[in-house]
PDB file of C-alpha atoms in Angstrom:
ATOM      1  CA  UNK A   1      38.574  29.420 -56.930  1.00 64.00           C
ATOM      2  CA  UNK A   2      35.746  29.263 -54.769  1.00 66.00           C
ATOM      3  CA  UNK A   3      37.740  30.285 -51.651  1.00 65.00           C
ATOM      4  CA  UNK A   4      39.123  33.449 -53.416  1.00 70.00           C
ATOM      5  CA  UNK A   5      35.439  34.157 -54.501  1.00 65.00           C
ATOM      6  CA  UNK A   6      33.445  34.022 -51.687  1.00 60.00           C
ATOM      7  CA  UNK A   7      36.781  35.204 -49.379  1.00 67.00           C
ATOM      8  CA  UNK A   8      36.719  32.160 -47.216  1.00 73.00           C
ATOM      9  CA  UNK A   9      40.143  30.836 -46.524  1.00 78.00           C
ATOM     10  CA  UNK A  10      40.697  27.577 -47.955  1.00 79.00           C
ATOM     11  CA  UNK A  11      41.368  25.707 -44.849  1.00 78.00           C
ATOM     12  CA  UNK A  12      38.182  26.418 -43.692  1.00 77.00           C
ATOM     13  CA  UNK A  13      36.437  25.454 -47.009  1.00 70.00           C
ATOM     14  CA  UNK A  14      38.521  22.125 -46.948  1.00 78.00           C
ATOM     15  CA  UNK A  15      37.473  21.529 -43.364  1.00 77.00           C
ATOM     16  CA  UNK A  16      33.640  22.252 -44.350  1.00 74.00           C
ATOM     17  CA  UNK A  17      33.890  20.102 -47.294  1.00 72.00           C
ATOM     18  CA  UNK A  18      35.457  17.052 -45.239  1.00 77.00           C
ATOM     19  CA  UNK A  19      33.341  17.363 -42.287  1.00 70.00           C
ATOM     20  CA  UNK A  20      35.640  18.928 -39.790  1.00 69.00           C
ATOM     21  CA  UNK A  21      34.729  21.303 -37.505  1.00 61.00           C
ATOM     22  CA  UNK A  22      36.815  23.219 -34.806  1.00 59.00           C
ATOM     23  CA  UNK A  23      35.334  23.326 -31.364  1.00 56.00           C
ATOM     24  CA  UNK A  24      34.271  26.711 -30.363  1.00 53.00           C
ATOM     25  CA  UNK A  25      36.658  28.658 -28.106  1.00 50.00           C
ATOM     26  CA  UNK A  26      35.531  29.063 -24.549  1.00 48.00           C
ATOM     27  CA  UNK A  27      33.576  26.672 -22.147  1.00 52.00           C
ATOM     28  CA  UNK A  28      30.572  25.049 -23.410  1.00 60.00           C
ATOM     29  CA  UNK A  29      26.904  26.544 -23.184  1.00 59.00           C
ATOM     30  CA  UNK A  30      25.666  23.056 -22.024  1.00 79.00           C
ATOM     31  CA  UNK A  31      26.027  20.044 -20.513  1.00 86.00           C
ATOM     32  CA  UNK A  32      27.675  16.819 -21.379  1.00 87.00           C
ATOM     33  CA  UNK A  33      25.650  13.634 -21.744  1.00 87.00           C
ATOM     34  CA  UNK A  34      27.816  12.241 -18.827  1.00 89.00           C
ATOM     35  CA  UNK A  35      26.609  15.330 -16.465  1.00 89.00           C
ATOM     36  CA  UNK A  36      22.648  14.947 -17.744  1.00 90.00           C
ATOM     37  CA  UNK A  37      23.096  11.527 -16.442  1.00 90.00           C
ATOM     38  CA  UNK A  38      24.582  12.709 -13.363  1.00 90.00           C
ATOM     39  CA  UNK A  39      21.397  15.245 -12.877  1.00 91.00           C
ATOM     40  CA  UNK A  40      18.961  12.114 -13.645  1.00 91.00           C
ATOM     41  CA  UNK A  41      20.492   9.977 -10.811  1.00 91.00           C
ATOM     42  CA  UNK A  42      19.949  12.910  -8.365  1.00 90.00           C
ATOM     43  CA  UNK A  43      16.513  12.898  -9.499  1.00 91.00           C
ATOM     44  CA  UNK A  44      15.646   9.380  -9.253  1.00 90.00           C
ATOM     45  CA  UNK A  45      17.848   9.259  -5.973  1.00 89.00           C
ATOM     46  CA  UNK A  46      15.366  11.826  -4.475  1.00 87.00           C
ATOM     47  CA  UNK A  47      12.348  10.242  -5.511  1.00 86.00           C
ATOM     48  CA  UNK A  48      13.666   6.858  -4.008  1.00 85.00           C
ATOM     49  CA  UNK A  49      14.178   8.234  -0.703  1.00 82.00           C
ATOM     50  CA  UNK A  50      10.666  10.141  -0.375  1.00 79.00           C
ATOM     51  CA  UNK A  51      11.777  13.642  -1.221  1.00 81.00           C
ATOM     52  CA  UNK A  52      10.942  13.815  -5.098  1.00 84.00           C
ATOM     53  CA  UNK A  53      11.328  17.072  -7.053  1.00 87.00           C
ATOM     54  CA  UNK A  54       9.610  19.018  -9.453  1.00 86.00           C
ATOM     55  CA  UNK A  55      10.438  21.308 -12.110  1.00 86.00           C
ATOM     56  CA  UNK A  56      11.270  24.514 -10.411  1.00 84.00           C
ATOM     57  CA  UNK A  57      13.844  22.115  -8.192  1.00 86.00           C
ATOM     58  CA  UNK A  58      15.589  20.827 -11.261  1.00 88.00           C
ATOM     59  CA  UNK A  59      15.947  24.804 -12.612  1.00 86.00           C
ATOM     60  CA  UNK A  60      17.437  25.826  -9.333  1.00 87.00           C
ATOM     61  CA  UNK A  61      20.021  22.491  -9.617  1.00 87.00           C
ATOM     62  CA  UNK A  62      20.741  23.522 -13.427  1.00 89.00           C
ATOM     63  CA  UNK A  63      21.122  27.074 -12.352  1.00 88.00           C
ATOM     64  CA  UNK A  64      23.327  26.140  -9.718  1.00 89.00           C
ATOM     65  CA  UNK A  65      25.615  23.760 -11.856  1.00 88.00           C
ATOM     66  CA  UNK A  66      25.939  26.166 -14.742  1.00 88.00           C
ATOM     67  CA  UNK A  67      27.163  29.374 -12.457  1.00 89.00           C
ATOM     68  CA  UNK A  68      29.783  26.923 -10.755  1.00 88.00           C
ATOM     69  CA  UNK A  69      31.059  25.956 -14.144  1.00 86.00           C
ATOM     70  CA  UNK A  70      30.916  29.828 -15.438  1.00 87.00           C
ATOM     71  CA  UNK A  71      27.963  28.739 -18.102  1.00 86.00           C
ATOM     72  CA  UNK A  72      25.427  31.137 -18.889  1.00 85.00           C
ATOM     73  CA  UNK A  73      22.332  29.739 -17.052  1.00 84.00           C
ATOM     74  CA  UNK A  74      19.876  31.502 -19.058  1.00 84.00           C
ATOM     75  CA  UNK A  75      20.699  29.128 -21.897  1.00 83.00           C
ATOM     76  CA  UNK A  76      18.543  26.575 -20.334  1.00 86.00           C
ATOM     77  CA  UNK A  77      15.197  27.420 -21.483  1.00 86.00           C
ATOM     78  CA  UNK A  78      12.219  25.270 -21.430  1.00 85.00           C
ATOM     79  CA  UNK A  79      13.436  23.922 -24.716  1.00 88.00           C
ATOM     80  CA  UNK A  80      16.205  22.516 -23.088  1.00 87.00           C
ATOM     81  CA  UNK A  81      14.058  20.816 -20.294  1.00 86.00           C
ATOM     82  CA  UNK A  82      12.108  19.231 -22.787  1.00 87.00           C
ATOM     83  CA  UNK A  83      14.757  17.683 -24.790  1.00 89.00           C
ATOM     84  CA  UNK A  84      16.528  16.961 -21.264  1.00 90.00           C
ATOM     85  CA  UNK A  85      13.594  14.259 -20.737  1.00 88.00           C
ATOM     86  CA  UNK A  86      13.906  13.059 -24.047  1.00 89.00           C
ATOM     87  CA  UNK A  87      17.572  12.435 -23.921  1.00 90.00           C
ATOM     88  CA  UNK A  88      17.200  10.852 -20.041  1.00 90.00           C
ATOM     89  CA  UNK A  89      14.456   8.262 -20.739  1.00 89.00           C
ATOM     90  CA  UNK A  90      15.123   6.598 -17.146  1.00 89.00           C
ATOM     91  CA  UNK A  91      13.179   9.705 -15.399  1.00 90.00           C
ATOM     92  CA  UNK A  92       9.500  10.499 -16.128  1.00 87.00           C
ATOM     93  CA  UNK A  93       6.849  12.509 -14.437  1.00 84.00           C
ATOM     94  CA  UNK A  94       4.280  11.490 -11.910  1.00 84.00           C
ATOM     95  CA  UNK A  95       1.974  13.164  -9.676  1.00 79.00           C
ATOM     96  CA  UNK A  96       2.926  13.508  -6.192  1.00 76.00           C
ATOM     97  CA  UNK A  97       1.326  10.945  -3.580  1.00 71.00           C
ATOM     98  CA  UNK A  98       2.067  13.045  -0.304  1.00 66.00           C
ATOM     99  CA  UNK A  99       2.322  10.700   2.986  1.00 67.00           C
ATOM    100  CA  UNK A 100       2.578  11.647   6.456  1.00 65.00           C
ATOM    101  CA  UNK A 101       5.883  11.320   7.594  1.00 63.00           C
ATOM    102  CA  UNK A 102       4.485  11.215  11.236  1.00 65.00           C
ATOM    103  CA  UNK A 103       2.729   8.138  10.156  1.00 66.00           C
ATOM    104  CA  UNK A 104       4.685   6.050   8.091  1.00 69.00           C
ATOM    105  CA  UNK A 105       7.323   5.309  10.920  1.00 71.00           C
ATOM    106  CA  UNK A 106       4.378   4.108  12.983  1.00 73.00           C
ATOM    107  CA  UNK A 107       3.687   1.393  10.077  1.00 74.00           C
ATOM    108  CA  UNK A 108       6.768  -0.857  10.951  1.00 81.00           C
ATOM    109  CA  UNK A 109       7.392  -4.693  10.102  1.00 85.00           C
ATOM    110  CA  UNK A 110       6.293  -5.881  13.313  1.00 89.00           C
ATOM    111  CA  UNK A 111       2.957  -4.021  13.066  1.00 88.00           C
ATOM    112  CA  UNK A 112       2.794  -5.785   9.559  1.00 89.00           C
ATOM    113  CA  UNK A 113       3.099  -9.392  11.099  1.00 92.00           C
ATOM    114  CA  UNK A 114       0.668  -8.590  14.020  1.00 93.00           C
ATOM    115  CA  UNK A 115      -2.211  -7.588  11.112  1.00 90.00           C
ATOM    116  CA  UNK A 116      -1.118 -10.649   9.233  1.00 93.00           C
ATOM    117  CA  UNK A 117      -1.578 -12.803  12.452  1.00 95.00           C
ATOM    118  CA  UNK A 118      -4.950 -11.358  13.361  1.00 93.00           C
ATOM    119  CA  UNK A 119      -6.355 -11.955  10.086  1.00 91.00           C
ATOM    120  CA  UNK A 120      -5.000 -15.475  10.111  1.00 94.00           C
ATOM    121  CA  UNK A 121      -6.630 -16.042  13.769  1.00 93.00           C
ATOM    122  CA  UNK A 122      -9.863 -14.527  12.386  1.00 90.00           C
ATOM    123  CA  UNK A 123      -9.571 -17.080   9.576  1.00 91.00           C
ATOM    124  CA  UNK A 124      -8.985 -19.901  11.539  1.00 93.00           C
ATOM    125  CA  UNK A 125     -11.936 -19.203  13.902  1.00 91.00           C
ATOM    126  CA  UNK A 126     -14.438 -18.832  10.679  1.00 90.00           C
ATOM    127  CA  UNK A 127     -15.062 -15.032  10.599  1.00 88.00           C
ATOM    128  CA  UNK A 128     -14.140 -14.537   7.380  1.00 89.00           C
ATOM    129  CA  UNK A 129     -15.934 -17.299   5.643  1.00 90.00           C
ATOM    130  CA  UNK A 130     -18.830 -15.121   4.883  1.00 90.00           C
ATOM    131  CA  UNK A 131     -18.290 -12.676   2.372  1.00 90.00           C
ATOM    132  CA  UNK A 132     -21.182 -10.171   3.432  1.00 88.00           C
ATOM    133  CA  UNK A 133     -19.568  -9.955   7.233  1.00 84.00           C
ATOM    134  CA  UNK A 134     -16.196  -8.741   5.874  1.00 88.00           C
ATOM    135  CA  UNK A 135     -16.162  -5.146   5.938  1.00 86.00           C
ATOM    136  CA  UNK A 136     -13.335  -2.859   5.263  1.00 87.00           C
ATOM    137  CA  UNK A 137     -13.152   0.821   6.071  1.00 82.00           C
ATOM    138  CA  UNK A 138     -10.571   3.298   3.927  1.00 83.00           C
ATOM    139  CA  UNK A 139     -10.563   6.826   5.261  1.00 77.00           C
ATOM    140  CA  UNK A 140      -8.557   9.723   3.375  1.00 75.00           C
ATOM    141  CA  UNK A 141      -8.178  13.043   3.471  1.00 70.00           C
ATOM    142  CA  UNK A 142      -8.536  15.733   0.709  1.00 68.00           C
ATOM    143  CA  UNK A 143      -7.303  19.416   0.677  1.00 62.00           C
ATOM    144  CA  UNK A 144      -9.297  20.561  -2.176  1.00 56.00           C
ATOM    145  CA  UNK A 145      -7.634  23.838  -2.375  1.00 50.00           C
ATOM    146  CA  UNK A 146      -4.262  22.844  -3.350  1.00 48.00           C
ATOM    147  CA  UNK A 147      -3.046  20.856  -6.533  1.00 49.00           C
ATOM    148  CA  UNK A 148      -0.079  18.765  -5.928  1.00 56.00           C
ATOM    149  CA  UNK A 149       2.618  19.248  -8.789  1.00 68.00           C
ATOM    150  CA  UNK A 150       4.283  16.847 -10.904  1.00 78.00           C
ATOM    151  CA  UNK A 151       7.705  15.672  -9.599  1.00 78.00           C
ATOM    152  CA  UNK A 152      10.377  13.174 -11.221  1.00 75.00           C
ATOM    153  CA  UNK A 153      10.553   9.978 -10.538  1.00 80.00           C
ATOM    154  CA  UNK A 154      12.468   6.654 -11.988  1.00 77.00           C
ATOM    155  CA  UNK A 155      10.594   5.314 -15.261  1.00 82.00           C
ATOM    156  CA  UNK A 156       8.053   2.289 -14.373  1.00 78.00           C
ATOM    157  CA  UNK A 157       7.204   3.670 -11.101  1.00 77.00           C
ATOM    158  CA  UNK A 158       3.474   4.016 -10.764  1.00 73.00           C
ATOM    159  CA  UNK A 159       3.390   6.520  -7.918  1.00 70.00           C
ATOM    160  CA  UNK A 160       5.970   8.985  -6.728  1.00 74.00           C
ATOM    161  CA  UNK A 161       5.849   9.053  -3.000  1.00 71.00           C
ATOM    162  CA  UNK A 162       6.716  12.299  -0.840  1.00 68.00           C
ATOM    163  CA  UNK A 163       6.743  12.323   2.760  1.00 62.00           C
ATOM    164  CA  UNK A 164       5.122  15.604   4.329  1.00 59.00           C
ATOM    165  CA  UNK A 165       4.719  16.773   7.899  1.00 58.00           C
ATOM    166  CA  UNK A 166       1.670  15.389   9.626  1.00 52.00           C
ATOM    167  CA  UNK A 167      -0.823  16.823  11.914  1.00 48.00           C
ATOM    168  CA  UNK A 168      -4.362  16.942  12.264  1.00 46.00           C
ATOM    169  CA  UNK A 169      -4.456  20.614  10.395  1.00 45.00           C
ATOM    170  CA  UNK A 170      -3.603  18.535   7.303  1.00 47.00           C
ATOM    171  CA  UNK A 171      -7.164  17.951   6.528  1.00 47.00           C
ATOM    172  CA  UNK A 172      -8.064  21.576   6.300  1.00 53.00           C
ATOM    173  CA  UNK A 173     -11.467  20.412   3.637  1.00 66.00           C
ATOM    174  CA  UNK A 174     -12.684  17.106   4.005  1.00 74.00           C
ATOM    175  CA  UNK A 175     -12.307  13.735   5.138  1.00 79.00           C
ATOM    176  CA  UNK A 176     -13.905  10.610   3.247  1.00 80.00           C
ATOM    177  CA  UNK A 177     -14.516   7.447   4.449  1.00 82.00           C
ATOM    178  CA  UNK A 178     -15.639   4.624   2.132  1.00 85.00           C
ATOM    179  CA  UNK A 179     -17.337   1.289   3.294  1.00 84.00           C
ATOM    180  CA  UNK A 180     -18.125  -1.986   1.999  1.00 88.00           C
ATOM    181  CA  UNK A 181     -18.030  -5.670   2.595  1.00 89.00           C
ATOM    182  CA  UNK A 182     -16.447  -8.416   0.311  1.00 90.00           C
ATOM    183  CA  UNK A 183     -19.597  -9.750  -1.118  1.00 91.00           C
ATOM    184  CA  UNK A 184     -19.804  -6.077  -3.173  1.00 90.00           C
ATOM    185  CA  UNK A 185     -22.311  -4.082  -0.961  1.00 88.00           C
ATOM    186  CA  UNK A 186     -21.277  -0.334  -0.283  1.00 85.00           C
ATOM    187  CA  UNK A 187     -22.667   1.911   2.142  1.00 82.00           C
ATOM    188  CA  UNK A 188     -23.023   5.731   1.473  1.00 82.00           C
ATOM    189  CA  UNK A 189     -19.740   7.286   2.010  1.00 83.00           C
ATOM    190  CA  UNK A 190     -19.032   9.657   4.761  1.00 82.00           C
ATOM    191  CA  UNK A 191     -18.154  12.876   4.371  1.00 81.00           C
ATOM    192  CA  UNK A 192     -16.444  14.882   7.297  1.00 81.00           C
ATOM    193  CA  UNK A 193     -16.097  18.509   7.179  1.00 78.00           C
ATOM    194  CA  UNK A 194     -13.800  20.677   9.319  1.00 73.00           C
ATOM    195  CA  UNK A 195     -16.646  22.868  10.845  1.00 68.00           C
ATOM    196  CA  UNK A 196     -18.515  22.917  13.717  1.00 66.00           C
ATOM    197  CA  UNK A 197     -21.595  22.872  12.108  1.00 65.00           C
ATOM    198  CA  UNK A 198     -23.202  22.229   8.742  1.00 63.00           C
ATOM    199  CA  UNK A 199     -23.900  24.913   5.857  1.00 64.00           C
ATOM    200  CA  UNK A 200     -26.266  24.933   2.974  1.00 63.00           C
ATOM    201  CA  UNK A 201     -23.355  23.939   0.592  1.00 65.00           C
ATOM    202  CA  UNK A 202     -22.572  20.355   2.376  1.00 64.00           C
ATOM    203  CA  UNK A 203     -25.716  19.244   1.025  1.00 69.00           C
ATOM    204  CA  UNK A 204     -26.355  20.911  -2.104  1.00 72.00           C
ATOM    205  CA  UNK A 205     -26.496  18.507  -4.985  1.00 72.00           C
ATOM    206  CA  UNK A 206     -25.739  15.606  -2.821  1.00 70.00           C
ATOM    207  CA  UNK A 207     -28.999  13.918  -3.616  1.00 74.00           C
ATOM    208  CA  UNK A 208     -28.887  11.907  -0.390  1.00 72.00           C
ATOM    209  CA  UNK A 209     -26.030   9.718  -2.094  1.00 74.00           C
ATOM    210  CA  UNK A 210     -23.526  10.532   0.953  1.00 79.00           C
ATOM    211  CA  UNK A 211     -23.669  11.261   4.902  1.00 76.00           C
ATOM    212  CA  UNK A 212     -22.614  14.364   5.912  1.00 78.00           C
ATOM    213  CA  UNK A 213     -20.507  14.903   9.061  1.00 76.00           C
ATOM    214  CA  UNK A 214     -18.684  17.993  11.071  1.00 77.00           C
ATOM    215  CA  UNK A 215     -16.078  17.878  13.355  1.00 75.00           C
ATOM    216  CA  UNK A 216     -13.898  20.901  14.416  1.00 70.00           C
ATOM    217  CA  UNK A 217     -10.698  19.124  13.880  1.00 67.00           C
ATOM    218  CA  UNK A 218     -11.624  17.925  10.367  1.00 66.00           C
ATOM    219  CA  UNK A 219     -10.323  14.631  11.503  1.00 70.00           C
ATOM    220  CA  UNK A 220     -12.697  11.234  12.006  1.00 73.00           C
ATOM    221  CA  UNK A 221     -13.764  11.031  15.686  1.00 74.00           C
ATOM    222  CA  UNK A 222     -15.547   8.289  17.356  1.00 78.00           C
ATOM    223  CA  UNK A 223     -18.812  10.105  17.742  1.00 79.00           C
ATOM    224  CA  UNK A 224     -19.341  10.865  13.934  1.00 77.00           C
ATOM    225  CA  UNK A 225     -18.262   7.199  13.130  1.00 77.00           C
ATOM    226  CA  UNK A 226     -20.849   5.742  15.537  1.00 80.00           C
ATOM    227  CA  UNK A 227     -23.881   8.107  14.429  1.00 78.00           C
ATOM    228  CA  UNK A 228     -22.865   6.646  10.536  1.00 76.00           C
ATOM    229  CA  UNK A 229     -22.861   3.443  11.707  1.00 76.00           C
ATOM    230  CA  UNK A 230     -26.156   3.974  13.409  1.00 77.00           C
ATOM    231  CA  UNK A 231     -28.003   5.488  10.500  1.00 72.00           C
ATOM    232  CA  UNK A 232     -26.844   2.471   7.993  1.00 68.00           C
ATOM    233  CA  UNK A 233     -26.958  -0.342  10.407  1.00 65.00           C
ATOM    234  CA  UNK A 234     -29.391   0.251  12.926  1.00 57.00           C
ATOM    235  CA  UNK A 235     -32.792   0.361  12.308  1.00 47.00           C
ATOM    236  CA  UNK A 236     -35.791   1.310  14.934  1.00 46.00           C
ATOM    237  CA  UNK A 237     -37.600  -2.168  16.089  1.00 40.00           C
ATOM    238  CA  UNK A 238     -40.957  -2.642  17.322  1.00 41.00           C
ATOM    239  CA  UNK A 239     -40.016  -6.126  18.734  1.00 36.00           C
ATOM    240  CA  UNK A 240     -40.062  -5.764  22.901  1.00 40.00           C
ATOM    241  CA  UNK A 241     -36.932  -6.599  24.422  1.00 35.00           C
TER     242      UNK A 241
END
């Protein structure tokens, strides 16, 4: 009666009532869960080897697979992207931490063993007994005009490492040298600008809380470090030699 009233085939109405739905004719307009799992493995693998991918790279991969399968790649919108991350919880977004590809191979297991052996010898000779005599320096380069994008990594990973081509031109903006001892004393940080001379903005609103230096390459130099240590450690003495 209802089929005749609404002009619906009885079989279609019965299937609807029983929860049976006929599959659409033609290729699917989305990926299966198995295919999405393979895409997730690609993202995790790329992050593991130091070449993490971002959203743009993911879109390119999805587009290429969709075209190869004869699918409408325009269907994969931002909504699909958000649902993809919810369905595949093994993948998460992390801020990219760029490391110099040139320097990383230099830090080998043998170098680590040499460094540990050196520290052990210094400890055996008593040089590490006084915390105020143990100093640590950390130099970091910052490119203030460039913001690193977020990339995909395996869930639970604290840092997504990406290897980049390293050279002296990497530090186009500033280098920062922080120095402190094991007793908790910190020196004023050294900020090194890639300039041949200072400009007024280098000192603006610093309130003498940091030491400013310049060098043409933007990379820390022994002359700059020596001047930094001289002004922080050595004071004029009136005692005759």
